[in-house]
Amino acid sequence: MFWATEDYGQREAESFIDLVASGSEHAFAISDREDRTFHGLCSLNRVDESNRTANLGYWLRATSTARGLATRAARRLLVHALEDLELERVEVTMSEANTSSVAVAQRLGLTEEERRSRATHVGDQQHDARVFAAFPSDLERLRQAAADIR
Ligand SMILES: CC(C)(COP(=O)(O)OP(=O)(O)OC[C@H]1O[C@@H](n2cnc3c(N)ncnc32)[C@H](O)[C@@H]1OP(=O)(O)O)[C@@H](O)C(=O)NCCC(=O)NCCS
């Protein structure tokens, strides 16, 4: 993630909280229902109300991977986006080298739309990107799969 640098500190965290409070990013913590352990974040960003579109993002703490948490959180947030916010398109874009993120999109059953040449910058390199999207026609399937998630 571009912001996950060695010198990330309180000021950067406060800027992010301000961004969420301004309503331009719908960010949700992924936490344990019982003991509230913080595992990561799942968010809708670049929400464009006039076009009814948004981008989906997710990340986990390194100690919280390989348990299905990102897939389940993303599924629940997609239901919120398509049902409550009535968005028509929610896009997920990642570097083609980010196989873990590609696997999340595939596990969610999203439609792969295109590959964009040199569309994403990771570290100090430019990567080709894969683009997936969810639509209202996915809602019922996602809702059923997300039924046990709060
Ligand atoms: C992308 C990222 C969130 C994926 O994490 P992840 O742990 O692979 O994804 P999930 O939490 O969905 O877990 C899936 C794994 O748990 C397993 N799993 C266990 N129980 C599961 C369940 N109930 N449902 C789904 N998967 C389950 C899956 O088999 C899979 O394991 P595998 O990779 O060995 O096949 C993580 O790699 C990350 O934070 N990367 C850095 C940030 C980033 O790149 N974000 C995306 C930007 S577009």
PDB file of C-alpha atoms and ligand atoms in Angstrom:
ATOM      1  CA  MET A   1       0.000   0.000   0.000  1.00  0.00           C
ATOM      2  CA  PHE A   2       1.437   3.400  -0.964  1.00  0.00           C
ATOM      3  CA  TRP A   3       0.846   4.840   2.504  1.00  0.00           C
ATOM      4  CA  ALA A   4       2.388   1.929   4.426  1.00  0.00           C
ATOM      5  CA  THR A   5       5.819   3.438   4.871  1.00  0.00           C
ATOM      6  CA  GLU A   6       8.395   3.197   7.643  1.00  0.00           C
ATOM      7  CA  ASP A   7       7.624   6.730   8.830  1.00  0.00           C
ATOM      8  CA  TYR A   8       3.811   6.335   9.038  1.00  0.00           C
ATOM      9  CA  GLY A   9       2.857   7.955  12.328  1.00  0.00           C
ATOM     10  CA  GLN A  10       0.178   9.673  14.363  1.00  0.00           C
ATOM     11  CA  ARG A  11      -0.120  12.628  11.977  1.00  0.00           C
ATOM     12  CA  GLU A  12      -0.794  10.315   9.009  1.00  0.00           C
ATOM     13  CA  ALA A  13      -3.319   8.333  11.080  1.00  0.00           C
ATOM     14  CA  GLU A  14      -5.107  11.539  12.078  1.00  0.00           C
ATOM     15  CA  SER A  15      -5.248  12.682   8.424  1.00  0.00           C
ATOM     16  CA  PHE A  16      -6.846   9.375   7.508  1.00  0.00           C
ATOM     17  CA  ILE A  17      -9.408   9.699  10.310  1.00  0.00           C
ATOM     18  CA  ASP A  18     -10.213  13.234   9.071  1.00  0.00           C
ATOM     19  CA  LEU A  19     -10.693  11.853   5.545  1.00  0.00           C
ATOM     20  CA  VAL A  20     -13.129   9.225   6.807  1.00  0.00           C
ATOM     21  CA  ALA A  21     -14.952  11.799   8.959  1.00  0.00           C
ATOM     22  CA  SER A  22     -15.360  14.035   5.877  1.00  0.00           C
ATOM     23  CA  GLY A  23     -17.378  11.226   4.271  1.00  0.00           C
ATOM     24  CA  SER A  24     -15.196  10.855   1.194  1.00  0.00           C
ATOM     25  CA  GLU A  25     -14.039   7.389   2.238  1.00  0.00           C
ATOM     26  CA  HIS A  26     -16.355   4.787   3.795  1.00  0.00           C
ATOM     27  CA  ALA A  27     -13.858   2.844   5.898  1.00  0.00           C
ATOM     28  CA  PHE A  28     -14.703  -0.045   8.204  1.00  0.00           C
ATOM     29  CA  ALA A  29     -12.428  -1.812  10.660  1.00  0.00           C
ATOM     30  CA  ILE A  30     -12.193  -5.580  10.356  1.00  0.00           C
ATOM     31  CA  SER A  31     -12.294  -6.678  13.970  1.00  0.00           C
ATOM     32  CA  ASP A  32     -13.054  -9.749  16.034  1.00  0.00           C
ATOM     33  CA  ARG A  33     -16.680  -9.888  17.134  1.00  0.00           C
ATOM     34  CA  GLU A  34     -15.731 -11.278  20.564  1.00  0.00           C
ATOM     35  CA  ASP A  35     -12.546  -9.562  21.710  1.00  0.00           C
ATOM     36  CA  ARG A  36     -12.446  -6.597  19.239  1.00  0.00           C
ATOM     37  CA  THR A  37      -8.949  -7.498  17.986  1.00  0.00           C
ATOM     38  CA  PHE A  38      -8.177  -5.218  15.048  1.00  0.00           C
ATOM     39  CA  HIS A  39      -7.325  -7.189  11.888  1.00  0.00           C
ATOM     40  CA  GLY A  40      -7.397  -4.614   9.099  1.00  0.00           C
ATOM     41  CA  LEU A  41      -9.587  -2.355   7.057  1.00  0.00           C
ATOM     42  CA  CYS A  42     -12.076  -2.587   4.224  1.00  0.00           C
ATOM     43  CA  SER A  43     -13.234   0.573   2.512  1.00  0.00           C
ATOM     44  CA  LEU A  44     -15.122   2.202  -0.298  1.00  0.00           C
ATOM     45  CA  ASN A  45     -13.175   5.089  -1.732  1.00  0.00           C
ATOM     46  CA  ARG A  46     -13.595   7.438  -4.653  1.00  0.00           C
ATOM     47  CA  VAL A  47     -17.331   7.281  -4.044  1.00  0.00           C
ATOM     48  CA  ASP A  48     -18.947   9.111  -6.979  1.00  0.00           C
ATOM     49  CA  GLU A  49     -22.569   9.707  -6.012  1.00  0.00           C
ATOM     50  CA  SER A  50     -23.511  11.273  -9.343  1.00  0.00           C
ATOM     51  CA  ASN A  51     -22.337   8.241 -11.329  1.00  0.00           C
ATOM     52  CA  ARG A  52     -23.141   5.770  -8.503  1.00  0.00           C
ATOM     53  CA  THR A  53     -19.705   4.194  -8.549  1.00  0.00           C
ATOM     54  CA  ALA A  54     -16.957   3.511  -6.028  1.00  0.00           C
ATOM     55  CA  ASN A  55     -13.696   1.646  -5.565  1.00  0.00           C
ATOM     56  CA  LEU A  56     -13.246  -1.139  -3.034  1.00  0.00           C
ATOM     57  CA  GLY A  57     -10.057  -1.566  -1.036  1.00  0.00           C
ATOM     58  CA  TYR A  58      -8.912  -3.945   1.697  1.00  0.00           C
ATOM     59  CA  TRP A  59      -5.845  -4.738   3.731  1.00  0.00           C
ATOM     60  CA  LEU A  60      -5.026  -7.003   6.649  1.00  0.00           C
ATOM     61  CA  ARG A  61      -2.382  -7.029   9.340  1.00  0.00           C
ATOM     62  CA  ALA A  62       0.239  -9.606   8.396  1.00  0.00           C
ATOM     63  CA  THR A  63      -0.798 -11.728  11.382  1.00  0.00           C
ATOM     64  CA  SER A  64      -4.441 -11.823  10.222  1.00  0.00           C
ATOM     65  CA  THR A  65      -4.097 -13.246   6.717  1.00  0.00           C
ATOM     66  CA  ALA A  66      -5.110 -16.678   5.399  1.00  0.00           C
ATOM     67  CA  ARG A  67      -8.350 -16.867   7.450  1.00  0.00           C
ATOM     68  CA  GLY A  68     -10.799 -15.488   4.901  1.00  0.00           C
ATOM     69  CA  LEU A  69     -11.220 -12.190   6.767  1.00  0.00           C
ATOM     70  CA  ALA A  70     -10.631  -9.906   3.757  1.00  0.00           C
ATOM     71  CA  THR A  71     -12.970 -11.915   1.541  1.00  0.00           C
ATOM     72  CA  ARG A  72     -15.730 -11.901   4.137  1.00  0.00           C
ATOM     73  CA  ALA A  73     -15.344  -8.204   4.969  1.00  0.00           C
ATOM     74  CA  ALA A  74     -15.254  -7.231   1.288  1.00  0.00           C
ATOM     75  CA  ARG A  75     -18.360  -9.299   0.608  1.00  0.00           C
ATOM     76  CA  ARG A  76     -20.247  -7.571   3.423  1.00  0.00           C
ATOM     77  CA  LEU A  77     -19.132  -4.132   2.269  1.00  0.00           C
ATOM     78  CA  LEU A  78     -20.167  -4.887  -1.317  1.00  0.00           C
ATOM     79  CA  VAL A  79     -23.667  -5.726  -0.050  1.00  0.00           C
ATOM     80  CA  HIS A  80     -23.737  -2.382   1.792  1.00  0.00           C
ATOM     81  CA  ALA A  81     -22.524  -0.567  -1.341  1.00  0.00           C
ATOM     82  CA  LEU A  82     -25.008  -2.174  -3.713  1.00  0.00           C
ATOM     83  CA  GLU A  83     -27.987  -2.367  -1.372  1.00  0.00           C
ATOM     84  CA  ASP A  84     -27.819   0.551   1.082  1.00  0.00           C
ATOM     85  CA  LEU A  85     -25.842   3.060  -1.012  1.00  0.00           C
ATOM     86  CA  GLU A  86     -27.510   1.843  -4.222  1.00  0.00           C
ATOM     87  CA  LEU A  87     -24.259   1.996  -6.185  1.00  0.00           C
ATOM     88  CA  GLU A  88     -24.316   0.573  -9.708  1.00  0.00           C
ATOM     89  CA  ARG A  89     -20.669  -0.352  -9.979  1.00  0.00           C
ATOM     90  CA  VAL A  90     -17.971  -1.117  -7.415  1.00  0.00           C
ATOM     91  CA  GLU A  91     -14.522  -1.592  -8.866  1.00  0.00           C
ATOM     92  CA  VAL A  92     -11.451  -3.328  -7.461  1.00  0.00           C
ATOM     93  CA  THR A  93      -8.144  -2.623  -9.142  1.00  0.00           C
ATOM     94  CA  MET A  94      -4.863  -4.198  -8.216  1.00  0.00           C
ATOM     95  CA  SER A  95      -1.409  -4.826  -9.592  1.00  0.00           C
ATOM     96  CA  GLU A  96      -1.370  -8.071 -11.542  1.00  0.00           C
ATOM     97  CA  ALA A  97       1.514  -9.079  -9.278  1.00  0.00           C
ATOM     98  CA  ASN A  98      -0.775  -8.844  -6.238  1.00  0.00           C
ATOM     99  CA  THR A  99      -1.961 -12.431  -6.437  1.00  0.00           C
ATOM    100  CA  SER A 100      -3.503 -12.381  -2.933  1.00  0.00           C
ATOM    101  CA  SER A 101      -5.741  -9.474  -3.876  1.00  0.00           C
ATOM    102  CA  VAL A 102      -6.633 -11.050  -7.227  1.00  0.00           C
ATOM    103  CA  ALA A 103      -7.627 -14.194  -5.302  1.00  0.00           C
ATOM    104  CA  VAL A 104      -9.954 -12.141  -3.051  1.00  0.00           C
ATOM    105  CA  ALA A 105     -11.721 -10.670  -6.112  1.00  0.00           C
ATOM    106  CA  GLN A 106     -11.997 -14.103  -7.672  1.00  0.00           C
ATOM    107  CA  ARG A 107     -13.307 -15.662  -4.449  1.00  0.00           C
ATOM    108  CA  LEU A 108     -15.988 -12.958  -4.398  1.00  0.00           C
ATOM    109  CA  GLY A 109     -16.991 -13.972  -7.923  1.00  0.00           C
ATOM    110  CA  LEU A 110     -16.455 -10.486  -9.344  1.00  0.00           C
ATOM    111  CA  THR A 111     -16.383  -9.898 -13.091  1.00  0.00           C
ATOM    112  CA  GLU A 112     -12.913  -9.381 -14.509  1.00  0.00           C
ATOM    113  CA  GLU A 113     -13.194  -6.581 -17.028  1.00  0.00           C
ATOM    114  CA  GLU A 114      -9.806  -5.595 -18.309  1.00  0.00           C
ATOM    115  CA  ARG A 115      -6.090  -5.319 -17.834  1.00  0.00           C
ATOM    116  CA  ARG A 116      -4.689  -1.810 -17.806  1.00  0.00           C
ATOM    117  CA  SER A 117      -1.102  -1.364 -18.893  1.00  0.00           C
ATOM    118  CA  ARG A 118       1.160   0.399 -16.388  1.00  0.00           C
ATOM    119  CA  ALA A 119      -1.851   1.603 -14.413  1.00  0.00           C
ATOM    120  CA  THR A 120      -0.617   1.173 -10.844  1.00  0.00           C
ATOM    121  CA  HIS A 121       2.484   2.236  -8.953  1.00  0.00           C
ATOM    122  CA  VAL A 122       3.771  -0.117  -6.245  1.00  0.00           C
ATOM    123  CA  GLY A 123       6.937   0.597  -4.300  1.00  0.00           C
ATOM    124  CA  ASP A 124       9.184   2.145  -6.908  1.00  0.00           C
ATOM    125  CA  GLN A 125       7.795   0.251  -9.892  1.00  0.00           C
ATOM    126  CA  GLN A 126       4.959   0.689 -12.364  1.00  0.00           C
ATOM    127  CA  HIS A 127       2.756  -2.390 -12.774  1.00  0.00           C
ATOM    128  CA  ASP A 128       0.002  -3.524 -15.089  1.00  0.00           C
ATOM    129  CA  ALA A 129      -3.352  -3.657 -13.305  1.00  0.00           C
ATOM    130  CA  ARG A 130      -6.262  -6.076 -13.273  1.00  0.00           C
ATOM    131  CA  VAL A 131      -9.744  -4.600 -12.970  1.00  0.00           C
ATOM    132  CA  PHE A 132     -12.703  -6.428 -11.408  1.00  0.00           C
ATOM    133  CA  ALA A 133     -16.182  -5.069 -10.719  1.00  0.00           C
ATOM    134  CA  ALA A 134     -19.391  -5.879  -8.856  1.00  0.00           C
ATOM    135  CA  PHE A 135     -22.849  -4.876 -10.081  1.00  0.00           C
ATOM    136  CA  PRO A 136     -26.421  -4.922  -8.726  1.00  0.00           C
ATOM    137  CA  SER A 137     -26.893  -8.274 -10.479  1.00  0.00           C
ATOM    138  CA  ASP A 138     -24.333  -9.687  -7.983  1.00  0.00           C
ATOM    139  CA  LEU A 139     -26.256  -8.467  -4.943  1.00  0.00           C
ATOM    140  CA  GLU A 140     -28.433 -11.472  -4.175  1.00  0.00           C
ATOM    141  CA  ARG A 141     -25.556 -13.927  -4.479  1.00  0.00           C
ATOM    142  CA  LEU A 142     -23.298 -11.754  -2.295  1.00  0.00           C
ATOM    143  CA  ARG A 143     -26.081 -11.184   0.232  1.00  0.00           C
ATOM    144  CA  GLN A 144     -26.701 -14.909   0.637  1.00  0.00           C
ATOM    145  CA  ALA A 145     -23.003 -15.633   1.063  1.00  0.00           C
ATOM    146  CA  ALA A 146     -22.684 -12.782   3.579  1.00  0.00           C
ATOM    147  CA  ALA A 147     -25.731 -13.762   5.622  1.00  0.00           C
ATOM    148  CA  ASP A 148     -23.714 -14.907   8.649  1.00  0.00           C
ATOM    149  CA  ILE A 149     -21.421 -11.879   8.740  1.00  0.00           C
ATOM    150  CA  ARG A 150     -22.004  -8.853  10.975  1.00  0.00           C
TER     151      ARG A 150
HETATM  152  C1  LIG B   1      -4.972  -8.639  -0.141  1.00  0.00           C
HETATM  153  C2  LIG B   1      -5.033  -9.276   1.242  1.00  0.00           C
HETATM  154  C3  LIG B   1      -6.042  -8.542   2.121  1.00  0.00           C
HETATM  155  C4  LIG B   1      -5.439 -10.757   1.068  1.00  0.00           C
HETATM  156  O1  LIG B   1      -5.308 -11.431   2.285  1.00  0.00           O
HETATM  157  P1  LIG B   1      -5.691 -12.980   2.372  1.00  0.00           P
HETATM  158  O2  LIG B   1      -5.425 -13.434   3.764  1.00  0.00           O
HETATM  159  O3  LIG B   1      -5.064 -13.736   1.245  1.00  0.00           O
HETATM  160  O4  LIG B   1      -7.261 -12.970   2.066  1.00  0.00           O
HETATM  161  P2  LIG B   1      -8.435 -13.518   2.968  1.00  0.00           P
HETATM  162  O5  LIG B   1      -8.462 -12.864   4.305  1.00  0.00           O
HETATM  163  O6  LIG B   1      -9.655 -13.446   2.159  1.00  0.00           O
HETATM  164  O7  LIG B   1      -8.013 -15.035   3.221  1.00  0.00           O
HETATM  165  C5  LIG B   1      -7.974 -15.947   2.135  1.00  0.00           C
HETATM  166  C6  LIG B   1      -7.192 -17.163   2.584  1.00  0.00           C
HETATM  167  O8  LIG B   1      -7.811 -17.714   3.744  1.00  0.00           O
HETATM  168  C7  LIG B   1      -8.313 -19.027   3.430  1.00  0.00           C
HETATM  169  N1  LIG B   1      -9.619 -19.132   4.100  1.00  0.00           N
HETATM  170  C8  LIG B   1      -9.804 -19.734   5.288  1.00  0.00           C
HETATM  171  N2  LIG B   1     -11.069 -19.609   5.677  1.00  0.00           N
HETATM  172  C9  LIG B   1     -11.719 -18.922   4.695  1.00  0.00           C
HETATM  173  C10 LIG B   1     -13.070 -18.497   4.519  1.00  0.00           C
HETATM  174  N3  LIG B   1     -14.010 -18.732   5.428  1.00  0.00           N
HETATM  175  N4  LIG B   1     -13.382 -17.765   3.411  1.00  0.00           N
HETATM  176  C11 LIG B   1     -12.454 -17.506   2.488  1.00  0.00           C
HETATM  177  N5  LIG B   1     -11.150 -17.900   2.593  1.00  0.00           N
HETATM  178  C12 LIG B   1     -10.795 -18.614   3.695  1.00  0.00           C
HETATM  179  C13 LIG B   1      -8.374 -19.086   1.908  1.00  0.00           C
HETATM  180  O9  LIG B   1      -8.254 -20.402   1.441  1.00  0.00           O
HETATM  181  C14 LIG B   1      -7.167 -18.253   1.555  1.00  0.00           C
HETATM  182  O10 LIG B   1      -6.006 -18.990   1.759  1.00  0.00           O
HETATM  183  P3  LIG B   1      -4.946 -19.263   0.557  1.00  0.00           P
HETATM  184  O11 LIG B   1      -4.417 -17.902   0.172  1.00  0.00           O
HETATM  185  O12 LIG B   1      -3.935 -20.123   1.174  1.00  0.00           O
HETATM  186  O13 LIG B   1      -5.773 -19.895  -0.514  1.00  0.00           O
HETATM  187  C15 LIG B   1      -3.634  -9.239   1.950  1.00  0.00           C
HETATM  188  O14 LIG B   1      -2.711  -9.955   1.166  1.00  0.00           O
HETATM  189  C16 LIG B   1      -3.127  -7.810   2.144  1.00  0.00           C
HETATM  190  O15 LIG B   1      -3.489  -7.148   3.121  1.00  0.00           O
HETATM  191  N6  LIG B   1      -2.270  -7.334   1.214  1.00  0.00           N
HETATM  192  C17 LIG B   1      -1.735  -5.993   1.304  1.00  0.00           C
HETATM  193  C18 LIG B   1      -2.778  -4.949   0.959  1.00  0.00           C
HETATM  194  C19 LIG B   1      -3.321  -5.130  -0.434  1.00  0.00           C
HETATM  195  O16 LIG B   1      -2.604  -5.490  -1.352  1.00  0.00           O
HETATM  196  N7  LIG B   1      -4.624  -4.867  -0.568  1.00  0.00           N
HETATM  197  C20 LIG B   1      -5.326  -4.982  -1.827  1.00  0.00           C
HETATM  198  C21 LIG B   1      -5.136  -3.758  -2.639  1.00  0.00           C
HETATM  199  S1  LIG B   1      -6.074  -3.857  -4.139  1.00  0.00           S
END
